[in-house]
PDB file of C-alpha atoms and ligand atoms in Angstrom:
ATOM      1  CA  MET A1167       0.002  -0.013  -0.030  1.00 91.00           C
ATOM      2  CA  ILE A1168       1.251   3.480  -0.882  1.00 96.00           C
ATOM      3  CA  GLU A1169       0.286   6.490   1.270  1.00 97.00           C
ATOM      4  CA  ILE A1170       1.098   9.945  -0.080  1.00 98.00           C
ATOM      5  CA  ALA A1171       0.214  12.699   2.378  1.00 98.00           C
ATOM      6  CA  HIS A1172       0.264  16.435   1.664  1.00 98.00           C
ATOM      7  CA  VAL A1173       3.241  16.296  -0.725  1.00 98.00           C
ATOM      8  CA  SER A1174       4.428  19.621  -2.159  1.00 98.00           C
ATOM      9  CA  LYS A1175       7.435  20.364  -4.317  1.00 98.00           C
ATOM     10  CA  SER A1176       8.631  23.591  -5.952  1.00 97.00           C
ATOM     11  CA  TYR A1177      11.457  24.351  -8.292  1.00 95.00           C
ATOM     12  CA  GLY A1178      12.400  27.933  -7.533  1.00 93.00           C
ATOM     13  CA  ALA A1179       9.141  29.870  -7.522  1.00 92.00           C
ATOM     14  CA  THR A1180       7.274  27.249  -9.457  1.00 94.00           C
ATOM     15  CA  ARG A1181       5.199  24.898  -7.475  1.00 96.00           C
ATOM     16  CA  VAL A1182       5.056  21.546  -9.406  1.00 97.00           C
ATOM     17  CA  LEU A1183       3.233  19.531  -6.733  1.00 98.00           C
ATOM     18  CA  ASP A1184       0.710  21.252  -4.544  1.00 97.00           C
ATOM     19  CA  ASP A1185      -0.484  19.380  -1.411  1.00 97.00           C
ATOM     20  CA  VAL A1186      -0.989  15.977  -3.122  1.00 98.00           C
ATOM     21  CA  SER A1187      -2.508  13.267  -0.949  1.00 98.00           C
ATOM     22  CA  LEU A1188      -3.313   9.854  -2.383  1.00 97.00           C
ATOM     23  CA  SER A1189      -3.763   6.431  -0.952  1.00 96.00           C
ATOM     24  CA  LEU A1190      -3.293   3.352  -3.165  1.00 95.00           C
ATOM     25  CA  PRO A1191      -4.215  -0.088  -1.811  1.00 93.00           C
ATOM     26  CA  ALA A1192      -1.910  -3.031  -2.217  1.00 94.00           C
ATOM     27  CA  GLY A1193      -2.264  -4.949  -5.507  1.00 95.00           C
ATOM     28  CA  GLY A1194      -3.783  -3.967  -8.763  1.00 97.00           C
ATOM     29  CA  LEU A1195      -2.769  -1.567 -11.530  1.00 98.00           C
ATOM     30  CA  THR A1196      -3.035   2.169 -11.131  1.00 98.00           C
ATOM     31  CA  ALA A1197      -2.580   4.473 -14.184  1.00 98.00           C
ATOM     32  CA  VAL A1198      -1.502   8.040 -13.517  1.00 98.00           C
ATOM     33  CA  ILE A1199      -2.662  10.282 -16.360  1.00 98.00           C
ATOM     34  CA  GLY A1200      -2.749  14.023 -17.053  1.00 97.00           C
ATOM     35  CA  PRO A1201      -1.206  16.620 -19.343  1.00 97.00           C
ATOM     36  CA  ASN A1202       2.515  17.227 -19.753  1.00 95.00           C
ATOM     37  CA  GLY A1203       3.908  19.112 -16.839  1.00 95.00           C
ATOM     38  CA  ALA A1204       1.142  18.041 -14.463  1.00 97.00           C
ATOM     39  CA  GLY A1205       3.726  16.681 -12.028  1.00 97.00           C
ATOM     40  CA  LYS A1206       3.289  12.966 -12.629  1.00 97.00           C
ATOM     41  CA  SER A1207       7.031  12.096 -12.990  1.00 95.00           C
ATOM     42  CA  THR A1208       7.879  14.352 -10.061  1.00 96.00           C
ATOM     43  CA  LEU A1209       5.352  12.569  -7.838  1.00 97.00           C
ATOM     44  CA  LEU A1210       6.607   9.141  -8.908  1.00 96.00           C
ATOM     45  CA  SER A1211      10.205  10.159  -8.272  1.00 95.00           C
ATOM     46  CA  ILE A1212       9.237  11.352  -4.714  1.00 97.00           C
ATOM     47  CA  VAL A1213       7.402   8.062  -4.021  1.00 96.00           C
ATOM     48  CA  ALA A1214      10.557   6.206  -5.143  1.00 94.00           C
ATOM     49  CA  ARG A1215      12.688   8.498  -2.912  1.00 94.00           C
ATOM     50  CA  LEU A1216      14.680   9.723  -5.966  1.00 92.00           C
ATOM     51  CA  LEU A1217      13.575  13.250  -5.086  1.00 95.00           C
ATOM     52  CA  ALA A1218      12.772  14.839  -1.737  1.00 96.00           C
ATOM     53  CA  PRO A1219       9.492  16.729  -1.312  1.00 97.00           C
ATOM     54  CA  ASP A1220       9.514  20.158   0.275  1.00 97.00           C
ATOM     55  CA  ARG A1221       6.651  19.027   2.446  1.00 97.00           C
ATOM     56  CA  GLY A1222       4.608  15.928   3.089  1.00 98.00           C
ATOM     57  CA  SER A1223       5.292  12.205   3.528  1.00 97.00           C
ATOM     58  CA  VAL A1224       5.232   8.944   1.670  1.00 97.00           C
ATOM     59  CA  HIS A1225       4.764   5.578   3.243  1.00 97.00           C
ATOM     60  CA  VAL A1226       5.024   2.257   1.426  1.00 95.00           C
ATOM     61  CA  ASP A1227       3.662  -0.752   3.350  1.00 92.00           C
ATOM     62  CA  GLY A1228       3.909   1.367   6.450  1.00 93.00           C
ATOM     63  CA  LEU A1229       7.535   2.328   5.912  1.00 94.00           C
ATOM     64  CA  ASP A1230       8.443   5.999   5.713  1.00 96.00           C
ATOM     65  CA  VAL A1231      10.369   5.993   2.475  1.00 95.00           C
ATOM     66  CA  PHE A1232      12.633   8.926   3.589  1.00 95.00           C
ATOM     67  CA  ALA A1233      13.556   7.201   6.853  1.00 95.00           C
ATOM     68  CA  THR A1234      14.016   3.628   5.639  1.00 94.00           C
ATOM     69  CA  PRO A1235      17.433   2.227   4.581  1.00 93.00           C
ATOM     70  CA  GLY A1236      17.693   1.963   0.805  1.00 89.00           C
ATOM     71  CA  ALA A1237      18.361  -1.801   0.863  1.00 87.00           C
ATOM     72  CA  VAL A1238      15.180  -2.375   2.886  1.00 91.00           C
ATOM     73  CA  LEU A1239      13.131  -0.121   0.622  1.00 92.00           C
ATOM     74  CA  ALA A1240      14.577  -1.762  -2.535  1.00 91.00           C
ATOM     75  CA  ARG A1241      12.905  -4.995  -1.573  1.00 90.00           C
ATOM     76  CA  ARG A1242       9.498  -3.241  -1.355  1.00 93.00           C
ATOM     77  CA  MET A1243       9.635  -0.927  -4.329  1.00 94.00           C
ATOM     78  CA  ALA A1244      11.298  -0.600  -7.690  1.00 94.00           C
ATOM     79  CA  ILE A1245      11.040   2.213 -10.225  1.00 93.00           C
ATOM     80  CA  LEU A1246      11.613   2.183 -13.955  1.00 92.00           C
ATOM     81  CA  ARG A1247      12.197   5.626 -15.310  1.00 87.00           C
ATOM     82  CA  GLN A1248      12.278   6.863 -18.884  1.00 75.00           C
ATOM     83  CA  ALA A1249      15.991   6.888 -19.490  1.00 61.00           C
ATOM     84  CA  ASN A1250      16.132   3.502 -21.223  1.00 57.00           C
ATOM     85  CA  GLN A1251      17.025   4.948 -24.601  1.00 59.00           C
ATOM     86  CA  ILE A1252      20.647   4.864 -23.352  1.00 65.00           C
ATOM     87  CA  THR A1253      21.646   1.230 -23.659  1.00 69.00           C
ATOM     88  CA  PRO A1254      24.954   0.418 -22.160  1.00 73.00           C
ATOM     89  CA  ARG A1255      26.993  -2.503 -23.557  1.00 88.00           C
ATOM     90  CA  LEU A1256      25.290  -4.976 -21.304  1.00 92.00           C
ATOM     91  CA  THR A1257      23.597  -8.280 -22.014  1.00 95.00           C
ATOM     92  CA  VAL A1258      20.051  -8.932 -20.968  1.00 95.00           C
ATOM     93  CA  GLY A1259      21.265 -11.234 -18.228  1.00 95.00           C
ATOM     94  CA  GLU A1260      23.683  -8.643 -16.908  1.00 94.00           C
ATOM     95  CA  LEU A1261      20.996  -5.948 -16.845  1.00 94.00           C
ATOM     96  CA  VAL A1262      18.431  -8.213 -15.063  1.00 94.00           C
ATOM     97  CA  ALA A1263      21.124  -9.199 -12.542  1.00 94.00           C
ATOM     98  CA  PHE A1264      21.216  -5.568 -11.388  1.00 92.00           C
ATOM     99  CA  GLY A1265      17.722  -6.215  -9.998  1.00 92.00           C
ATOM    100  CA  ARG A1266      19.237  -8.641  -7.527  1.00 93.00           C
ATOM    101  CA  PHE A1267      21.660  -6.130  -6.082  1.00 89.00           C
ATOM    102  CA  PRO A1268      19.607  -5.424  -2.965  1.00 87.00           C
ATOM    103  CA  TYR A1269      19.927  -9.149  -2.139  1.00 88.00           C
ATOM    104  CA  SER A1270      23.319 -10.147  -3.526  1.00 85.00           C
ATOM    105  CA  HIS A1271      25.328  -6.918  -3.192  1.00 83.00           C
ATOM    106  CA  GLY A1272      27.175  -7.945  -6.317  1.00 78.00           C
ATOM    107  CA  ARG A1273      27.821 -11.575  -5.415  1.00 88.00           C
ATOM    108  CA  LEU A1274      25.156 -13.606  -7.127  1.00 88.00           C
ATOM    109  CA  THR A1275      24.023 -16.770  -5.447  1.00 90.00           C
ATOM    110  CA  ARG A1276      22.365 -19.778  -7.060  1.00 93.00           C
ATOM    111  CA  GLU A1277      18.961 -18.392  -5.919  1.00 92.00           C
ATOM    112  CA  ASP A1278      19.774 -15.004  -7.556  1.00 92.00           C
ATOM    113  CA  GLY A1279      20.556 -16.877 -10.761  1.00 93.00           C
ATOM    114  CA  GLU A1280      17.194 -18.685 -10.628  1.00 94.00           C
ATOM    115  CA  LYS A1281      15.289 -15.368  -9.965  1.00 94.00           C
ATOM    116  CA  ILE A1282      17.153 -13.826 -12.950  1.00 95.00           C
ATOM    117  CA  ALA A1283      16.283 -16.719 -15.243  1.00 95.00           C
ATOM    118  CA  GLU A1284      12.689 -16.657 -14.044  1.00 94.00           C
ATOM    119  CA  ALA A1285      12.312 -12.946 -14.655  1.00 95.00           C
ATOM    120  CA  ILE A1286      13.824 -13.209 -18.139  1.00 96.00           C
ATOM    121  CA  ALA A1287      11.436 -16.071 -18.961  1.00 94.00           C
ATOM    122  CA  TYR A1288       8.462 -14.172 -17.525  1.00 92.00           C
ATOM    123  CA  VAL A1289       8.964 -11.321 -20.004  1.00 92.00           C
ATOM    124  CA  ASP A1290       9.427 -13.830 -22.851  1.00 91.00           C
ATOM    125  CA  LEU A1291      13.088 -13.151 -23.487  1.00 94.00           C
ATOM    126  CA  ALA A1292      14.364 -16.683 -22.648  1.00 93.00           C
ATOM    127  CA  GLY A1293      17.033 -17.536 -25.199  1.00 92.00           C
ATOM    128  CA  LEU A1294      18.106 -13.867 -25.447  1.00 95.00           C
ATOM    129  CA  ALA A1295      19.837 -13.649 -22.011  1.00 95.00           C
ATOM    130  CA  ASP A1296      23.273 -13.265 -23.719  1.00 95.00           C
ATOM    131  CA  ARG A1297      22.147 -10.755 -26.246  1.00 95.00           C
ATOM    132  CA  LEU A1298      23.396  -7.120 -25.889  1.00 94.00           C
ATOM    133  CA  LEU A1299      20.708  -4.603 -25.108  1.00 91.00           C
ATOM    134  CA  ASP A1300      21.569  -2.540 -28.184  1.00 89.00           C
ATOM    135  CA  GLU A1301      20.946  -5.600 -30.351  1.00 91.00           C
ATOM    136  CA  LEU A1302      17.329  -5.804 -29.182  1.00 90.00           C
ATOM    137  CA  SER A1303      14.213  -4.120 -30.587  1.00 87.00           C
ATOM    138  CA  GLY A1304      12.658  -1.361 -28.523  1.00 84.00           C
ATOM    139  CA  GLY A1305       9.910  -3.708 -27.289  1.00 86.00           C
ATOM    140  CA  GLN A1306      12.416  -6.439 -26.260  1.00 90.00           C
ATOM    141  CA  ARG A1307      14.584  -3.845 -24.539  1.00 90.00           C
ATOM    142  CA  GLN A1308      11.631  -2.524 -22.553  1.00 88.00           C
ATOM    143  CA  ARG A1309      10.811  -6.044 -21.491  1.00 91.00           C
ATOM    144  CA  ALA A1310      14.385  -6.560 -20.383  1.00 93.00           C
ATOM    145  CA  PHE A1311      14.102  -3.507 -18.123  1.00 92.00           C
ATOM    146  CA  ILE A1312      10.834  -4.810 -16.711  1.00 92.00           C
ATOM    147  CA  ALA A1313      12.571  -8.161 -16.084  1.00 94.00           C
ATOM    148  CA  MET A1314      15.204  -6.263 -14.077  1.00 94.00           C
ATOM    149  CA  VAL A1315      12.605  -4.743 -11.760  1.00 93.00           C
ATOM    150  CA  LEU A1316      10.741  -8.109 -11.503  1.00 93.00           C
ATOM    151  CA  ALA A1317      14.000  -9.774 -10.491  1.00 94.00           C
ATOM    152  CA  GLN A1318      14.258  -7.226  -7.707  1.00 93.00           C
ATOM    153  CA  ASP A1319      10.996  -8.778  -6.549  1.00 92.00           C
ATOM    154  CA  PRO A1320       9.440  -5.713  -4.838  1.00 93.00           C
ATOM    155  CA  ALA A1321       5.842  -5.547  -3.738  1.00 94.00           C
ATOM    156  CA  CYS A1322       5.387  -2.223  -5.659  1.00 95.00           C
ATOM    157  CA  LEU A1323       6.461  -1.489  -9.235  1.00 96.00           C
ATOM    158  CA  LEU A1324       6.494   2.127 -10.372  1.00 96.00           C
ATOM    159  CA  LEU A1325       6.921   2.741 -14.090  1.00 96.00           C
ATOM    160  CA  ASP A1326       7.238   6.178 -15.716  1.00 95.00           C
ATOM    161  CA  GLU A1327       5.840   6.084 -19.273  1.00 93.00           C
ATOM    162  CA  PRO A1328       6.909   2.504 -20.085  1.00 91.00           C
ATOM    163  CA  LEU A1329       5.073   2.672 -23.472  1.00 91.00           C
ATOM    164  CA  ASN A1330       7.197   5.503 -24.827  1.00 87.00           C
ATOM    165  CA  ASN A1331       8.584   4.692 -28.289  1.00 81.00           C
ATOM    166  CA  LEU A1332       6.760   1.390 -28.505  1.00 86.00           C
ATOM    167  CA  ASP A1333       4.559   0.488 -31.471  1.00 89.00           C
ATOM    168  CA  MET A1334       0.979  -0.615 -30.924  1.00 92.00           C
ATOM    169  CA  LYS A1335       1.817  -4.316 -30.658  1.00 90.00           C
ATOM    170  CA  HIS A1336       4.655  -3.808 -28.165  1.00 89.00           C
ATOM    171  CA  ALA A1337       2.749  -1.241 -26.148  1.00 92.00           C
ATOM    172  CA  ALA A1338      -0.207  -3.676 -25.824  1.00 93.00           C
ATOM    173  CA  ALA A1339       2.111  -6.541 -24.860  1.00 91.00           C
ATOM    174  CA  THR A1340       3.832  -4.376 -22.265  1.00 91.00           C
ATOM    175  CA  MET A1341       0.487  -3.438 -20.698  1.00 95.00           C
ATOM    176  CA  ARG A1342      -0.596  -7.118 -20.671  1.00 95.00           C
ATOM    177  CA  LEU A1343       2.661  -8.005 -19.043  1.00 92.00           C
ATOM    178  CA  LEU A1344       2.137  -5.339 -16.292  1.00 95.00           C
ATOM    179  CA  ARG A1345      -1.371  -6.573 -15.852  1.00 96.00           C
ATOM    180  CA  ARG A1346      -0.127 -10.112 -15.305  1.00 94.00           C
ATOM    181  CA  ALA A1347       2.443  -8.855 -12.796  1.00 94.00           C
ATOM    182  CA  ALA A1348      -0.463  -7.480 -10.787  1.00 96.00           C
ATOM    183  CA  ASP A1349      -2.769 -10.476 -11.227  1.00 97.00           C
ATOM    184  CA  GLU A1350      -0.384 -13.353 -11.099  1.00 95.00           C
ATOM    185  CA  LEU A1351       2.463 -12.027  -8.952  1.00 92.00           C
ATOM    186  CA  GLY A1352       0.321  -9.809  -6.712  1.00 95.00           C
ATOM    187  CA  LYS A1353       2.391  -6.704  -7.466  1.00 95.00           C
ATOM    188  CA  THR A1354       1.127  -3.214  -6.808  1.00 96.00           C
ATOM    189  CA  VAL A1355       1.749  -1.641 -10.205  1.00 97.00           C
ATOM    190  CA  VAL A1356       1.722   2.150 -10.761  1.00 97.00           C
ATOM    191  CA  VAL A1357       2.131   3.361 -14.347  1.00 97.00           C
ATOM    192  CA  VAL A1358       2.440   6.929 -15.618  1.00 97.00           C
ATOM    193  CA  ILE A1359       0.774   6.670 -19.005  1.00 96.00           C
ATOM    194  CA  HIS A1360      -0.333   9.039 -21.735  1.00 94.00           C
ATOM    195  CA  ASP A1361      -2.629   6.735 -23.683  1.00 95.00           C
ATOM    196  CA  ILE A1362      -5.941   6.997 -21.796  1.00 96.00           C
ATOM    197  CA  ASN A1363      -7.252   3.986 -23.708  1.00 96.00           C
ATOM    198  CA  PHE A1364      -4.594   1.671 -22.326  1.00 97.00           C
ATOM    199  CA  ALA A1365      -5.342   3.069 -18.946  1.00 97.00           C
ATOM    200  CA  SER A1366      -9.071   2.433 -19.490  1.00 97.00           C
ATOM    201  CA  CYS A1367      -8.487  -1.188 -20.676  1.00 96.00           C
ATOM    202  CA  HIS A1368      -5.867  -2.285 -18.147  1.00 97.00           C
ATOM    203  CA  ALA A1369      -6.105  -0.194 -14.944  1.00 97.00           C
ATOM    204  CA  ASP A1370      -8.094  -0.880 -11.880  1.00 97.00           C
ATOM    205  CA  ARG A1371      -7.992   2.767 -10.981  1.00 97.00           C
ATOM    206  CA  ILE A1372      -6.970   5.913 -12.746  1.00 97.00           C
ATOM    207  CA  VAL A1373      -5.448   8.894 -11.029  1.00 97.00           C
ATOM    208  CA  ALA A1374      -5.556  12.184 -12.957  1.00 97.00           C
ATOM    209  CA  MET A1375      -3.151  15.029 -12.215  1.00 98.00           C
ATOM    210  CA  LYS A1376      -3.209  18.542 -13.508  1.00 97.00           C
ATOM    211  CA  ASP A1377      -1.227  21.629 -12.567  1.00 97.00           C
ATOM    212  CA  GLY A1378       0.534  19.844  -9.685  1.00 97.00           C
ATOM    213  CA  ARG A1379      -2.718  18.699  -8.138  1.00 97.00           C
ATOM    214  CA  LEU A1380      -4.664  15.517  -7.934  1.00 97.00           C
ATOM    215  CA  LEU A1381      -7.741  16.271  -9.997  1.00 96.00           C
ATOM    216  CA  PHE A1382      -9.486  12.969 -10.010  1.00 94.00           C
ATOM    217  CA  SER A1383      -9.175   9.408  -8.885  1.00 95.00           C
ATOM    218  CA  GLY A1384     -11.520   6.537  -9.678  1.00 95.00           C
ATOM    219  CA  GLY A1385     -12.220   3.469 -11.719  1.00 96.00           C
ATOM    220  CA  PRO A1386     -11.975   3.573 -15.570  1.00 96.00           C
ATOM    221  CA  ASP A1387     -15.773   3.891 -15.880  1.00 94.00           C
ATOM    222  CA  GLU A1388     -15.679   7.021 -13.678  1.00 95.00           C
ATOM    223  CA  VAL A1389     -12.768   8.691 -15.428  1.00 95.00           C
ATOM    224  CA  MET A1390     -13.542   7.754 -18.979  1.00 96.00           C
ATOM    225  CA  ARG A1391     -16.333  10.306 -19.259  1.00 96.00           C
ATOM    226  CA  GLU A1392     -16.410  13.275 -21.595  1.00 96.00           C
ATOM    227  CA  ASP A1393     -16.856  15.818 -18.781  1.00 96.00           C
ATOM    228  CA  VAL A1394     -13.992  14.365 -16.680  1.00 96.00           C
ATOM    229  CA  LEU A1395     -11.613  14.051 -19.643  1.00 96.00           C
ATOM    230  CA  ARG A1396     -12.457  17.687 -20.699  1.00 96.00           C
ATOM    231  CA  ALA A1397     -11.612  18.847 -17.231  1.00 96.00           C
ATOM    232  CA  ILE A1398      -8.268  16.912 -17.246  1.00 96.00           C
ATOM    233  CA  TYR A1399      -7.076  17.767 -20.777  1.00 96.00           C
ATOM    234  CA  ASP A1400      -9.007  20.930 -21.776  1.00 96.00           C
ATOM    235  CA  MET A1401     -10.151  19.310 -24.960  1.00 95.00           C
ATOM    236  CA  GLU A1402     -13.092  17.356 -26.311  1.00 95.00           C
ATOM    237  CA  VAL A1403     -12.775  13.582 -26.128  1.00 95.00           C
ATOM    238  CA  ALA A1404     -15.632  11.525 -27.436  1.00 95.00           C
ATOM    239  CA  VAL A1405     -16.025   8.412 -25.317  1.00 96.00           C
ATOM    240  CA  HIS A1406     -17.346   5.242 -26.993  1.00 96.00           C
ATOM    241  CA  GLU A1407     -18.036   1.832 -25.547  1.00 94.00           C
ATOM    242  CA  VAL A1408     -16.103  -0.769 -27.566  1.00 93.00           C
ATOM    243  CA  ASN A1409     -16.128  -4.473 -26.575  1.00 90.00           C
ATOM    244  CA  GLY A1410     -16.968  -3.595 -22.954  1.00 90.00           C
ATOM    245  CA  ALA A1411     -14.305  -0.896 -22.584  1.00 92.00           C
ATOM    246  CA  ARG A1412     -14.724   2.855 -22.606  1.00 95.00           C
ATOM    247  CA  LEU A1413     -12.403   4.354 -25.173  1.00 96.00           C
ATOM    248  CA  GLY A1414     -11.676   8.009 -25.919  1.00 95.00           C
ATOM    249  CA  ALA A1415     -11.453   9.289 -29.533  1.00 94.00           C
ATOM    250  CA  TYR A1416      -9.436  12.461 -29.727  1.00 90.00           C
ATOM    251  CA  TYR A1417      -7.510  12.316 -33.023  1.00 85.00           C
ATOM    252  CA  ARG A1418      -9.205  15.071 -34.945  1.00 79.00           C
TER     253      ARG A1418
HETATM  254  P1  ADP B 894       4.749  15.319 -16.037  1.00 85.21           P
HETATM  255  O1  ADP B 894       5.394  14.012 -15.684  1.00 85.21           O
HETATM  256  O2  ADP B 894       3.297  15.323 -15.624  1.00 85.21           O
HETATM  257  O3  ADP B 894       4.909  15.699 -17.472  1.00 85.21           O
HETATM  258  P2  ADP B 894       6.837  16.537 -14.473  1.00 85.21           P
HETATM  259  O4  ADP B 894       6.694  16.001 -13.066  1.00 85.21           O
HETATM  260  O5  ADP B 894       7.884  15.974 -15.322  1.00 85.21           O
HETATM  261  O6  ADP B 894       5.372  16.490 -15.156  1.00 85.21           O
HETATM  262  O7  ADP B 894       7.068  18.093 -14.388  1.00 85.21           O
HETATM  263  C1  ADP B 894       6.282  19.033 -13.680  1.00 85.21           C
HETATM  264  C2  ADP B 894       6.786  20.375 -13.789  1.00 85.21           C
HETATM  265  O8  ADP B 894       8.061  20.466 -13.097  1.00 85.21           O
HETATM  266  C3  ADP B 894       7.064  20.792 -15.219  1.00 85.21           C
HETATM  267  O9  ADP B 894       6.624  22.103 -15.401  1.00 85.21           O
HETATM  268  C4  ADP B 894       8.520  20.735 -15.401  1.00 85.21           C
HETATM  269  O10 ADP B 894       9.047  21.620 -16.290  1.00 85.21           O
HETATM  270  C5  ADP B 894       9.002  21.034 -13.944  1.00 85.21           C
HETATM  271  N1  ADP B 894      10.274  20.346 -13.592  1.00 85.21           N
HETATM  272  C6  ADP B 894      10.489  18.997 -13.579  1.00 85.21           C
HETATM  273  N2  ADP B 894      11.773  18.749 -13.203  1.00 85.21           N
HETATM  274  C7  ADP B 894      12.375  19.974 -13.017  1.00 85.21           C
HETATM  275  C8  ADP B 894      13.695  20.357 -12.585  1.00 85.21           C
HETATM  276  N3  ADP B 894      14.629  19.459 -12.270  1.00 85.21           N
HETATM  277  N4  ADP B 894      13.976  21.660 -12.490  1.00 85.21           N
HETATM  278  C9  ADP B 894      13.001  22.601 -12.749  1.00 85.21           C
HETATM  279  N5  ADP B 894      11.748  22.264 -13.105  1.00 85.21           N
HETATM  280  C10 ADP B 894      11.445  20.997 -13.269  1.00 85.21           C
END
């Protein structure tokens, strides 16, 4: 469970998070949506302790993230940020092994090896463990990074725009993979995402941010409404029911 209480953050005179409070139950998939600059990445970075808030607190499974040793926290929570375009000369196996660092501190045990192989197989990259990251397609590389955080085996997975640069097929596969991590592995998955339709189809709850504030939080059926989407994005989005899902059309 993630408890965000009264978090504020400013850069100079610009307040980018303004008294954000949010409580996410354990398990399930939460999509964080909202316009560019709304503060989504900043909030995720604060939850993952990569950035300190000016005010407020964050607890993950009851642990104060700013008062808990990194190694303890790393077993509870992992974050995948957007910087994956840079691909060092690492193999898939070497990358995924980084996920075991909180356990192995660099000396991999047999159990670490098993967890690494399991994570690689889970994202459907078995057979590519020795392949260099820059010899993979964008979709395969994204799955390798997801395998790294799965190998870390935290209760909470935070992902900042994991669908960036992925084509439709790979974006859909990535969302299905994150959904499985929630359903089969019991992870609490939080995804910052721009495609409201992926959010609608895969999320249990959608959190909308705007201008550094939490604007709305609810199930896909509550958020995927023309009045709510207009308030979030300042544009008209026609919502249609397609195969049981509410989808927004906003291309013209
Ligand atoms: P989002 O993820 O919703 O697009 P961000 O959290 O990335 O929003 O950014 C929120 C605001 O904070 C933006 O206006 C952005 O320009 C600003 N911002 C983010 N990081 C910094 C920084 N390191 N220094 C100054 N301003 C920043």
